[in-house]
mmCIF file with all atom_site columns, C-alpha atoms in Angstrom:
data_model
loop_
_atom_site.group_PDB
_atom_site.id
_atom_site.type_symbol
_atom_site.label_atom_id
_atom_site.label_alt_id
_atom_site.label_comp_id
_atom_site.label_asym_id
_atom_site.label_entity_id
_atom_site.label_seq_id
_atom_site.pdbx_PDB_ins_code
_atom_site.Cartn_x
_atom_site.Cartn_y
_atom_site.Cartn_z
_atom_site.occupancy
_atom_site.B_iso_or_equiv
_atom_site.pdbx_formal_charge
_atom_site.auth_seq_id
_atom_site.auth_comp_id
_atom_site.auth_asym_id
_atom_site.auth_atom_id
_atom_site.pdbx_PDB_model_num
ATOM 1   C CA . ARG K 1 1   ? 79.130 168.854 172.695 1.00 0.00 ? 9   ARG K CA 1
ATOM 2   C CA . THR K 1 2   ? 76.746 165.947 172.337 1.00 0.00 ? 10  THR K CA 1
ATOM 3   C CA . VAL K 1 3   ? 76.301 163.216 169.736 1.00 0.00 ? 11  VAL K CA 1
ATOM 4   C CA . SER K 1 4   ? 73.573 160.623 169.279 1.00 0.00 ? 12  SER K CA 1
ATOM 5   C CA . ILE K 1 5   ? 73.881 157.462 167.225 1.00 0.00 ? 13  ILE K CA 1
ATOM 6   C CA . ASP K 1 6   ? 71.276 155.372 165.414 1.00 0.00 ? 14  ASP K CA 1
ATOM 7   C CA . SER K 1 7   ? 70.936 151.644 166.020 1.00 0.00 ? 15  SER K CA 1
ATOM 8   C CA . ASP K 1 8   ? 72.404 150.783 162.599 1.00 0.00 ? 16  ASP K CA 1
ATOM 9   C CA . VAL K 1 9   ? 75.817 152.142 163.644 1.00 0.00 ? 17  VAL K CA 1
ATOM 10  C CA . ILE K 1 10  ? 75.764 150.040 166.828 1.00 0.00 ? 18  ILE K CA 1
ATOM 11  C CA . ILE K 1 11  ? 74.622 146.905 164.987 1.00 0.00 ? 19  ILE K CA 1
ATOM 12  C CA . ASP K 1 12  ? 77.574 147.316 162.612 1.00 0.00 ? 20  ASP K CA 1
ATOM 13  C CA . VAL K 1 13  ? 79.948 146.505 165.503 1.00 0.00 ? 21  VAL K CA 1
ATOM 14  C CA . LEU K 1 14  ? 78.346 143.089 165.886 1.00 0.00 ? 22  LEU K CA 1
ATOM 15  C CA . ALA K 1 15  ? 78.280 142.586 162.111 1.00 0.00 ? 23  ALA K CA 1
ATOM 16  C CA . LEU K 1 16  ? 81.964 143.525 161.858 1.00 0.00 ? 24  LEU K CA 1
ATOM 17  C CA . ASN K 1 17  ? 82.822 140.774 164.308 1.00 0.00 ? 25  ASN K CA 1
ATOM 18  C CA . ILE K 1 18  ? 80.944 138.289 162.111 1.00 0.00 ? 26  ILE K CA 1
ATOM 19  C CA . LEU K 1 19  ? 82.212 139.545 158.747 1.00 0.00 ? 27  LEU K CA 1
ATOM 20  C CA . LYS K 1 20  ? 85.886 139.692 159.728 1.00 0.00 ? 28  LYS K CA 1
ATOM 21  C CA . ASN K 1 21  ? 85.817 135.919 160.315 1.00 0.00 ? 29  ASN K CA 1
ATOM 22  C CA . LYS K 1 22  ? 84.023 135.141 157.064 1.00 0.00 ? 30  LYS K CA 1
ATOM 23  C CA . THR K 1 23  ? 85.939 133.968 153.999 1.00 0.00 ? 31  THR K CA 1
ATOM 24  C CA . ASN K 1 24  ? 85.036 134.577 150.357 1.00 0.00 ? 32  ASN K CA 1
ATOM 25  C CA . LEU K 1 25  ? 83.057 137.760 150.905 1.00 0.00 ? 33  LEU K CA 1
ATOM 26  C CA . SER K 1 26  ? 80.643 138.789 148.163 1.00 0.00 ? 34  SER K CA 1
ATOM 27  C CA . ASN K 1 27  ? 80.908 142.334 146.786 1.00 0.00 ? 35  ASN K CA 1
ATOM 28  C CA . GLU K 1 28  ? 77.883 143.293 148.887 1.00 0.00 ? 36  GLU K CA 1
ATOM 29  C CA . ASP K 1 29  ? 79.552 141.831 151.997 1.00 0.00 ? 37  ASP K CA 1
ATOM 30  C CA . LYS K 1 30  ? 82.737 143.770 151.195 1.00 0.00 ? 38  LYS K CA 1
ATOM 31  C CA . ARG K 1 31  ? 80.778 147.040 150.935 1.00 0.00 ? 39  ARG K CA 1
ATOM 32  C CA . TYR K 1 32  ? 79.017 146.282 154.202 1.00 0.00 ? 40  TYR K CA 1
ATOM 33  C CA . LEU K 1 33  ? 82.352 145.413 155.834 1.00 0.00 ? 41  LEU K CA 1
ATOM 34  C CA . GLU K 1 34  ? 83.696 148.842 154.777 1.00 0.00 ? 42  GLU K CA 1
ATOM 35  C CA . ARG K 1 35  ? 80.640 150.469 156.315 1.00 0.00 ? 43  ARG K CA 1
ATOM 36  C CA . CYS K 1 36  ? 81.105 148.470 159.535 1.00 0.00 ? 44  CYS K CA 1
ATOM 37  C CA . ILE K 1 37  ? 84.724 149.596 159.741 1.00 0.00 ? 45  ILE K CA 1
ATOM 38  C CA . LYS K 1 38  ? 83.609 153.238 159.384 1.00 0.00 ? 46  LYS K CA 1
ATOM 39  C CA . SER K 1 39  ? 81.053 152.708 162.155 1.00 0.00 ? 47  SER K CA 1
ATOM 40  C CA . LEU K 1 40  ? 83.801 151.346 164.401 1.00 0.00 ? 48  LEU K CA 1
ATOM 41  C CA . GLN K 1 41  ? 86.071 154.274 163.487 1.00 0.00 ? 49  GLN K CA 1
ATOM 42  C CA . VAL K 1 42  ? 83.362 156.765 164.465 1.00 0.00 ? 50  VAL K CA 1
ATOM 43  C CA . LEU K 1 43  ? 82.651 155.007 167.767 1.00 0.00 ? 51  LEU K CA 1
ATOM 44  C CA . SER K 1 44  ? 86.350 154.750 168.587 1.00 0.00 ? 52  SER K CA 1
ATOM 45  C CA . LEU K 1 45  ? 86.850 158.427 167.795 1.00 0.00 ? 53  LEU K CA 1
ATOM 46  C CA . LEU K 1 46  ? 83.882 159.453 169.931 1.00 0.00 ? 54  LEU K CA 1
ATOM 47  C CA . PHE K 1 47  ? 85.121 157.324 172.848 1.00 0.00 ? 55  PHE K CA 1
ATOM 48  C CA . SER K 1 48  ? 88.531 158.986 172.681 1.00 0.00 ? 56  SER K CA 1
ATOM 49  C CA . VAL K 1 49  ? 87.257 162.566 173.076 1.00 0.00 ? 57  VAL K CA 1
ATOM 50  C CA . LYS K 1 50  ? 85.442 164.677 175.626 1.00 0.00 ? 58  LYS K CA 1
ATOM 51  C CA . ILE K 1 51  ? 81.939 164.328 174.258 1.00 0.00 ? 59  ILE K CA 1
ATOM 52  C CA . GLU K 1 52  ? 78.635 163.153 175.687 1.00 0.00 ? 60  GLU K CA 1
ATOM 53  C CA . LEU K 1 53  ? 77.015 160.285 173.816 1.00 0.00 ? 61  LEU K CA 1
ATOM 54  C CA . VAL K 1 54  ? 73.249 160.625 174.113 1.00 0.00 ? 62  VAL K CA 1
ATOM 55  C CA . GLY K 1 55  ? 71.070 157.596 173.483 1.00 0.00 ? 63  GLY K CA 1
ATOM 56  C CA . THR K 1 56  ? 67.373 157.582 172.731 1.00 0.00 ? 64  THR K CA 1
ATOM 57  C CA . GLU K 1 57  ? 64.645 155.329 174.048 1.00 0.00 ? 65  GLU K CA 1
ATOM 58  C CA . PRO K 1 58  ? 63.650 154.176 170.521 1.00 0.00 ? 66  PRO K CA 1
ATOM 59  C CA . VAL K 1 59  ? 67.249 153.131 169.707 1.00 0.00 ? 67  VAL K CA 1
ATOM 60  C CA . LYS K 1 60  ? 67.515 151.341 173.055 1.00 0.00 ? 68  LYS K CA 1
ATOM 61  C CA . ARG K 1 61  ? 64.286 149.493 172.247 1.00 0.00 ? 69  ARG K CA 1
ATOM 62  C CA . GLU K 1 62  ? 65.539 148.581 168.741 1.00 0.00 ? 70  GLU K CA 1
ATOM 63  C CA . LEU K 1 63  ? 68.673 147.037 170.252 1.00 0.00 ? 71  LEU K CA 1
ATOM 64  C CA . SER K 1 64  ? 66.947 145.205 173.106 1.00 0.00 ? 72  SER K CA 1
ATOM 65  C CA . TYR K 1 65  ? 66.287 142.059 171.045 1.00 0.00 ? 73  TYR K CA 1
ATOM 66  C CA . SER K 1 66  ? 69.898 140.948 171.526 1.00 0.00 ? 74  SER K CA 1
ATOM 67  C CA . ARG K 1 67  ? 71.641 140.729 174.897 1.00 0.00 ? 75  ARG K CA 1
ATOM 68  C CA . PHE K 1 68  ? 74.968 141.674 173.251 1.00 0.00 ? 76  PHE K CA 1
ATOM 69  C CA . LEU K 1 69  ? 73.453 144.762 171.582 1.00 0.00 ? 77  LEU K CA 1
ATOM 70  C CA . LYS K 1 70  ? 71.603 145.723 174.753 1.00 0.00 ? 78  LYS K CA 1
ATOM 71  C CA . ASP K 1 71  ? 74.872 145.530 176.708 1.00 0.00 ? 79  ASP K CA 1
ATOM 72  C CA . LEU K 1 72  ? 76.656 147.433 173.947 1.00 0.00 ? 80  LEU K CA 1
ATOM 73  C CA . TYR K 1 73  ? 74.047 150.213 174.172 1.00 0.00 ? 81  TYR K CA 1
ATOM 74  C CA . GLY K 1 74  ? 74.861 150.557 177.873 1.00 0.00 ? 82  GLY K CA 1
ATOM 75  C CA . LYS K 1 75  ? 78.580 150.855 177.116 1.00 0.00 ? 83  LYS K CA 1
ATOM 76  C CA . VAL K 1 76  ? 78.153 153.387 174.309 1.00 0.00 ? 84  VAL K CA 1
ATOM 77  C CA . PHE K 1 77  ? 75.729 155.941 175.732 1.00 0.00 ? 85  PHE K CA 1
ATOM 78  C CA . ASP K 1 78  ? 76.168 158.210 178.747 1.00 0.00 ? 86  ASP K CA 1
ATOM 79  C CA . SER K 1 79  ? 72.433 158.918 179.012 1.00 0.00 ? 87  SER K CA 1
ATOM 80  C CA . THR K 1 80  ? 69.099 158.069 177.370 1.00 0.00 ? 88  THR K CA 1
ATOM 81  C CA . VAL K 1 81  ? 66.438 160.535 176.248 1.00 0.00 ? 89  VAL K CA 1
ATOM 82  C CA . PRO K 1 82  ? 62.973 159.153 177.061 1.00 0.00 ? 90  PRO K CA 1
ATOM 83  C CA . VAL K 1 83  ? 59.948 159.395 174.796 1.00 0.00 ? 91  VAL K CA 1
ATOM 84  C CA . ASP K 1 84  ? 57.692 161.778 176.698 1.00 0.00 ? 92  ASP K CA 1
ATOM 85  C CA . ARG K 1 85  ? 54.647 163.823 175.648 1.00 0.00 ? 93  ARG K CA 1
ATOM 86  C CA . LYS K 1 86  ? 56.768 166.639 174.139 1.00 0.00 ? 94  LYS K CA 1
ATOM 87  C CA . VAL K 1 87  ? 58.872 164.190 172.119 1.00 0.00 ? 95  VAL K CA 1
ATOM 88  C CA . LYS K 1 88  ? 55.696 162.526 170.793 1.00 0.00 ? 96  LYS K CA 1
ATOM 89  C CA . GLN K 1 89  ? 54.236 165.906 169.813 1.00 0.00 ? 97  GLN K CA 1
ATOM 90  C CA . LEU K 1 90  ? 57.416 166.911 168.011 1.00 0.00 ? 98  LEU K CA 1
ATOM 91  C CA . ALA K 1 91  ? 57.587 163.549 166.223 1.00 0.00 ? 99  ALA K CA 1
ATOM 92  C CA . GLN K 1 92  ? 53.995 164.043 165.057 1.00 0.00 ? 100 GLN K CA 1
ATOM 93  C CA . LEU K 1 93  ? 54.955 167.422 163.572 1.00 0.00 ? 101 LEU K CA 1
ATOM 94  C CA . TYR K 1 94  ? 57.742 165.728 161.582 1.00 0.00 ? 102 TYR K CA 1
ATOM 95  C CA . ILE K 1 95  ? 55.353 162.995 160.426 1.00 0.00 ? 103 ILE K CA 1
ATOM 96  C CA . ASN K 1 96  ? 52.769 165.588 159.346 1.00 0.00 ? 104 ASN K CA 1
ATOM 97  C CA . LYS K 1 97  ? 55.399 167.321 157.166 1.00 0.00 ? 105 LYS K CA 1
ATOM 98  C CA . LYS K 1 98  ? 57.028 164.174 155.767 1.00 0.00 ? 106 LYS K CA 1
ATOM 99  C CA . LYS K 1 99  ? 56.057 160.551 155.718 1.00 0.00 ? 107 LYS K CA 1
ATOM 100 C CA . LEU K 1 100 ? 58.683 159.463 158.250 1.00 0.00 ? 108 LEU K CA 1
ATOM 101 C CA . LYS K 1 101 ? 58.378 156.140 160.018 1.00 0.00 ? 109 LYS K CA 1
ATOM 102 C CA . ILE K 1 102 ? 57.180 156.632 163.585 1.00 0.00 ? 110 ILE K CA 1
ATOM 103 C CA . ALA K 1 103 ? 60.414 155.187 165.039 1.00 0.00 ? 111 ALA K CA 1
ATOM 104 C CA . ASP K 1 104 ? 62.568 157.521 162.896 1.00 0.00 ? 112 ASP K CA 1
ATOM 105 C CA . ALA K 1 105 ? 60.461 160.558 163.833 1.00 0.00 ? 113 ALA K CA 1
ATOM 106 C CA . LEU K 1 106 ? 60.700 159.637 167.528 1.00 0.00 ? 114 LEU K CA 1
ATOM 107 C CA . ILE K 1 107 ? 64.486 159.273 167.327 1.00 0.00 ? 115 ILE K CA 1
ATOM 108 C CA . ILE K 1 108 ? 64.923 162.656 165.624 1.00 0.00 ? 116 ILE K CA 1
ATOM 109 C CA . ALA K 1 109 ? 62.469 164.221 168.105 1.00 0.00 ? 117 ALA K CA 1
ATOM 110 C CA . CYS K 1 110 ? 64.471 162.811 171.051 1.00 0.00 ? 118 CYS K CA 1
ATOM 111 C CA . VAL K 1 111 ? 67.667 164.195 169.532 1.00 0.00 ? 119 VAL K CA 1
ATOM 112 C CA . SER K 1 112 ? 66.062 167.597 168.947 1.00 0.00 ? 120 SER K CA 1
ATOM 113 C CA . ARG K 1 113 ? 64.342 167.869 172.350 1.00 0.00 ? 121 ARG K CA 1
ATOM 114 C CA . SER K 1 114 ? 67.589 166.972 174.136 1.00 0.00 ? 122 SER K CA 1
ATOM 115 C CA . LYS K 1 115 ? 69.408 169.653 172.101 1.00 0.00 ? 123 LYS K CA 1
ATOM 116 C CA . THR K 1 116 ? 71.920 167.085 170.906 1.00 0.00 ? 124 THR K CA 1
ATOM 117 C CA . ASP K 1 117 ? 74.387 168.616 168.445 1.00 0.00 ? 125 ASP K CA 1
ATOM 118 C CA . CYS K 1 118 ? 74.782 165.767 165.980 1.00 0.00 ? 126 CYS K CA 1
ATOM 119 C CA . PHE K 1 119 ? 72.949 162.574 164.990 1.00 0.00 ? 127 PHE K CA 1
ATOM 120 C CA . LEU K 1 120 ? 74.748 159.773 163.121 1.00 0.00 ? 128 LEU K CA 1
ATOM 121 C CA . SER K 1 121 ? 72.894 157.208 161.000 1.00 0.00 ? 129 SER K CA 1
ATOM 122 C CA . TRP K 1 122 ? 73.371 155.212 157.823 1.00 0.00 ? 130 TRP K CA 1
ATOM 123 C CA . ASP K 1 123 ? 69.646 155.554 156.968 1.00 0.00 ? 131 ASP K CA 1
ATOM 124 C CA . LYS K 1 124 ? 70.026 157.906 154.015 1.00 0.00 ? 132 LYS K CA 1
ATOM 125 C CA . GLU K 1 125 ? 66.656 156.898 152.566 1.00 0.00 ? 133 GLU K CA 1
ATOM 126 C CA . HIS K 1 126 ? 64.589 158.148 155.516 1.00 0.00 ? 134 HIS K CA 1
ATOM 127 C CA . MET K 1 127 ? 66.691 160.151 157.972 1.00 0.00 ? 135 MET K CA 1
ATOM 128 C CA . ILE K 1 128 ? 69.979 161.434 156.570 1.00 0.00 ? 136 ILE K CA 1
ATOM 129 C CA . ASN K 1 129 ? 68.925 163.385 153.497 1.00 0.00 ? 137 ASN K CA 1
ATOM 130 C CA . ASN K 1 130 ? 68.210 166.972 152.484 1.00 0.00 ? 138 ASN K CA 1
ATOM 131 C CA . ASN K 1 131 ? 64.440 166.550 152.564 1.00 0.00 ? 139 ASN K CA 1
ATOM 132 C CA . THR K 1 132 ? 64.413 165.308 156.169 1.00 0.00 ? 140 THR K CA 1
ATOM 133 C CA . ALA K 1 133 ? 66.936 167.976 157.188 1.00 0.00 ? 141 ALA K CA 1
ATOM 134 C CA . GLU K 1 134 ? 64.688 170.692 155.735 1.00 0.00 ? 142 GLU K CA 1
ATOM 135 C CA . ILE K 1 135 ? 61.619 169.328 157.539 1.00 0.00 ? 143 ILE K CA 1
ATOM 136 C CA . VAL K 1 136 ? 63.522 169.139 160.838 1.00 0.00 ? 144 VAL K CA 1
ATOM 137 C CA . LYS K 1 137 ? 64.885 172.656 160.277 1.00 0.00 ? 145 LYS K CA 1
ATOM 138 C CA . HIS K 1 138 ? 61.424 174.071 159.585 1.00 0.00 ? 146 HIS K CA 1
ATOM 139 C CA . VAL K 1 139 ? 59.692 172.274 162.478 1.00 0.00 ? 147 VAL K CA 1
ATOM 140 C CA . ASN K 1 140 ? 62.486 172.925 164.980 1.00 0.00 ? 148 ASN K CA 1
ATOM 141 C CA . LYS K 1 141 ? 62.572 176.611 164.085 1.00 0.00 ? 149 LYS K CA 1
ATOM 142 C CA . SER K 1 142 ? 58.814 176.850 164.673 1.00 0.00 ? 150 SER K CA 1
ATOM 143 C CA . GLN K 1 143 ? 59.314 175.157 168.066 1.00 0.00 ? 151 GLN K CA 1
ATOM 144 C CA . ASN K 1 144 ? 62.377 177.246 169.034 1.00 0.00 ? 152 ASN K CA 1
ATOM 145 C CA . LEU K 1 145 ? 64.571 174.160 169.078 1.00 0.00 ? 153 LEU K CA 1
ATOM 146 C CA . PRO K 1 146 ? 68.143 173.944 167.785 1.00 0.00 ? 154 PRO K CA 1
ATOM 147 C CA . LEU K 1 147 ? 68.810 172.015 164.609 1.00 0.00 ? 155 LEU K CA 1
ATOM 148 C CA . PRO K 1 148 ? 70.892 168.879 165.087 1.00 0.00 ? 156 PRO K CA 1
ATOM 149 C CA . ILE K 1 149 ? 73.330 167.964 162.344 1.00 0.00 ? 157 ILE K CA 1
ATOM 150 C CA . LEU K 1 150 ? 71.918 164.846 160.657 1.00 0.00 ? 158 LEU K CA 1
ATOM 151 C CA . ILE K 1 151 ? 74.870 163.077 159.068 1.00 0.00 ? 159 ILE K CA 1
ATOM 152 C CA . SER K 1 152 ? 76.165 159.658 158.058 1.00 0.00 ? 160 SER K CA 1
ATOM 153 C CA . PRO K 1 153 ? 79.227 158.229 159.819 1.00 0.00 ? 161 PRO K CA 1
ATOM 154 C CA . ASP K 1 154 ? 81.359 158.431 156.665 1.00 0.00 ? 162 ASP K CA 1
ATOM 155 C CA . GLU K 1 155 ? 80.526 162.131 156.178 1.00 0.00 ? 163 GLU K CA 1
ATOM 156 C CA . PHE K 1 156 ? 81.119 162.748 159.888 1.00 0.00 ? 164 PHE K CA 1
ATOM 157 C CA . LEU K 1 157 ? 84.622 161.257 159.603 1.00 0.00 ? 165 LEU K CA 1
ATOM 158 C CA . LYS K 1 158 ? 85.357 163.569 156.663 1.00 0.00 ? 166 LYS K CA 1
ATOM 159 C CA . ARG K 1 159 ? 84.323 166.670 158.620 1.00 0.00 ? 167 ARG K CA 1
ATOM 160 C CA . VAL K 1 160 ? 85.831 166.300 162.073 1.00 0.00 ? 168 VAL K CA 1
ATOM 161 C CA . SER K 1 161 ? 89.247 167.047 163.405 1.00 0.00 ? 169 SER K CA 1
ATOM 162 C CA . LEU K 1 162 ? 90.681 166.227 166.808 1.00 0.00 ? 170 LEU K CA 1
ATOM 163 C CA . SER K 1 163 ? 92.313 168.942 168.904 1.00 0.00 ? 171 SER K CA 1
ATOM 164 C CA . GLN K 1 164 ? 95.206 168.480 171.341 1.00 0.00 ? 172 GLN K CA 1
ATOM 165 C CA . GLU K 1 165 ? 92.676 168.926 174.161 1.00 0.00 ? 173 GLU K CA 1
ATOM 166 C CA . ARG K 1 166 ? 90.864 165.825 172.858 1.00 0.00 ? 174 ARG K CA 1
ATOM 167 C CA . THR K 1 167 ? 87.837 167.739 171.632 1.00 0.00 ? 175 THR K CA 1
ATOM 168 C CA . LEU K 1 168 ? 86.235 167.569 168.208 1.00 0.00 ? 176 LEU K CA 1
ATOM 169 C CA . ALA K 1 169 ? 85.961 170.387 165.703 1.00 0.00 ? 177 ALA K CA 1
ATOM 170 C CA . PHE K 1 170 ? 83.291 169.994 163.047 1.00 0.00 ? 178 PHE K CA 1
ATOM 171 C CA . SER K 1 171 ? 83.685 171.547 159.607 1.00 0.00 ? 179 SER K CA 1
ATOM 172 C CA . PRO K 1 172 ? 80.750 172.332 157.292 1.00 0.00 ? 180 PRO K CA 1
ATOM 173 C CA . GLU K 1 173 ? 82.881 170.993 154.421 1.00 0.00 ? 181 GLU K CA 1
ATOM 174 C CA . PRO K 1 174 ? 85.029 167.847 154.216 1.00 0.00 ? 182 PRO K CA 1
ATOM 175 C CA . ILE K 1 175 ? 88.580 168.444 155.416 1.00 0.00 ? 183 ILE K CA 1
ATOM 176 C CA . PRO K 1 176 ? 91.741 166.738 154.195 1.00 0.00 ? 184 PRO K CA 1
ATOM 177 C CA . ALA K 1 177 ? 92.875 163.830 156.343 1.00 0.00 ? 185 ALA K CA 1
ATOM 178 C CA . LYS K 1 178 ? 95.939 164.699 158.425 1.00 0.00 ? 186 LYS K CA 1
ATOM 179 C CA . VAL K 1 179 ? 96.472 161.507 160.378 1.00 0.00 ? 187 VAL K CA 1
ATOM 180 C CA . THR K 1 180 ? 95.538 157.891 160.141 1.00 0.00 ? 188 THR K CA 1
ATOM 181 C CA . LEU K 1 181 ? 94.044 156.499 163.309 1.00 0.00 ? 189 LEU K CA 1
ATOM 182 C CA . LYS K 1 182 ? 93.942 152.848 164.268 1.00 0.00 ? 190 LYS K CA 1
ATOM 183 C CA . PHE K 1 183 ? 90.734 151.565 165.785 1.00 0.00 ? 191 PHE K CA 1
ATOM 184 C CA . SER K 1 184 ? 89.854 148.501 167.790 1.00 0.00 ? 192 SER K CA 1
ATOM 185 C CA . LEU K 1 185 ? 86.887 146.741 169.271 1.00 0.00 ? 193 LEU K CA 1
ATOM 186 C CA . SER K 1 186 ? 88.477 146.604 172.744 1.00 0.00 ? 194 SER K CA 1
ATOM 187 C CA . ARG K 1 187 ? 86.262 149.081 174.655 1.00 0.00 ? 195 ARG K CA 1
ATOM 188 C CA . LEU K 1 188 ? 83.120 147.784 173.025 1.00 0.00 ? 196 LEU K CA 1
ATOM 189 C CA . LEU K 1 189 ? 83.797 144.127 173.679 1.00 0.00 ? 197 LEU K CA 1
ATOM 190 C CA . LEU K 1 190 ? 85.084 144.378 177.260 1.00 0.00 ? 198 LEU K CA 1
#
């Protein structure tokens, strides 16, 4: 099993560190803090199981503006999918079908070309929505590529369960929570 993660999920770890020390949070800050906590929960869960975390060259580039985020990228991902000619061609097919931003199309193309099982992002406007999923499904089918699951971290948390062998099971429908897990920043900040 393989999972890829968008830059917004990684950035949330840095934002969580900032927000947890802030007093008098606005309602918007409180909502963003909740999102950051979910991002940390997903990362902690993924670190605790036998799963390969696949990065993409566009996400690596997006995070390279900050030394902390660049280092964090190196700690999170086991490998990086480069943007080669085939990835560019696939991204162009997505763009031709839907007005995706080039960076978003390249990320999804990297995920698809690497046959990654699941892609996590908070970008529901452009990437994690039914319209994009249908375009990716149509294009990938025409290219004989598997369809990655495009999902937000909060939906991912609702649909996974952890086995005793420390592997993840993914359900097509949300499943009732059975345990409460505690998460920390320790692996990410070491």
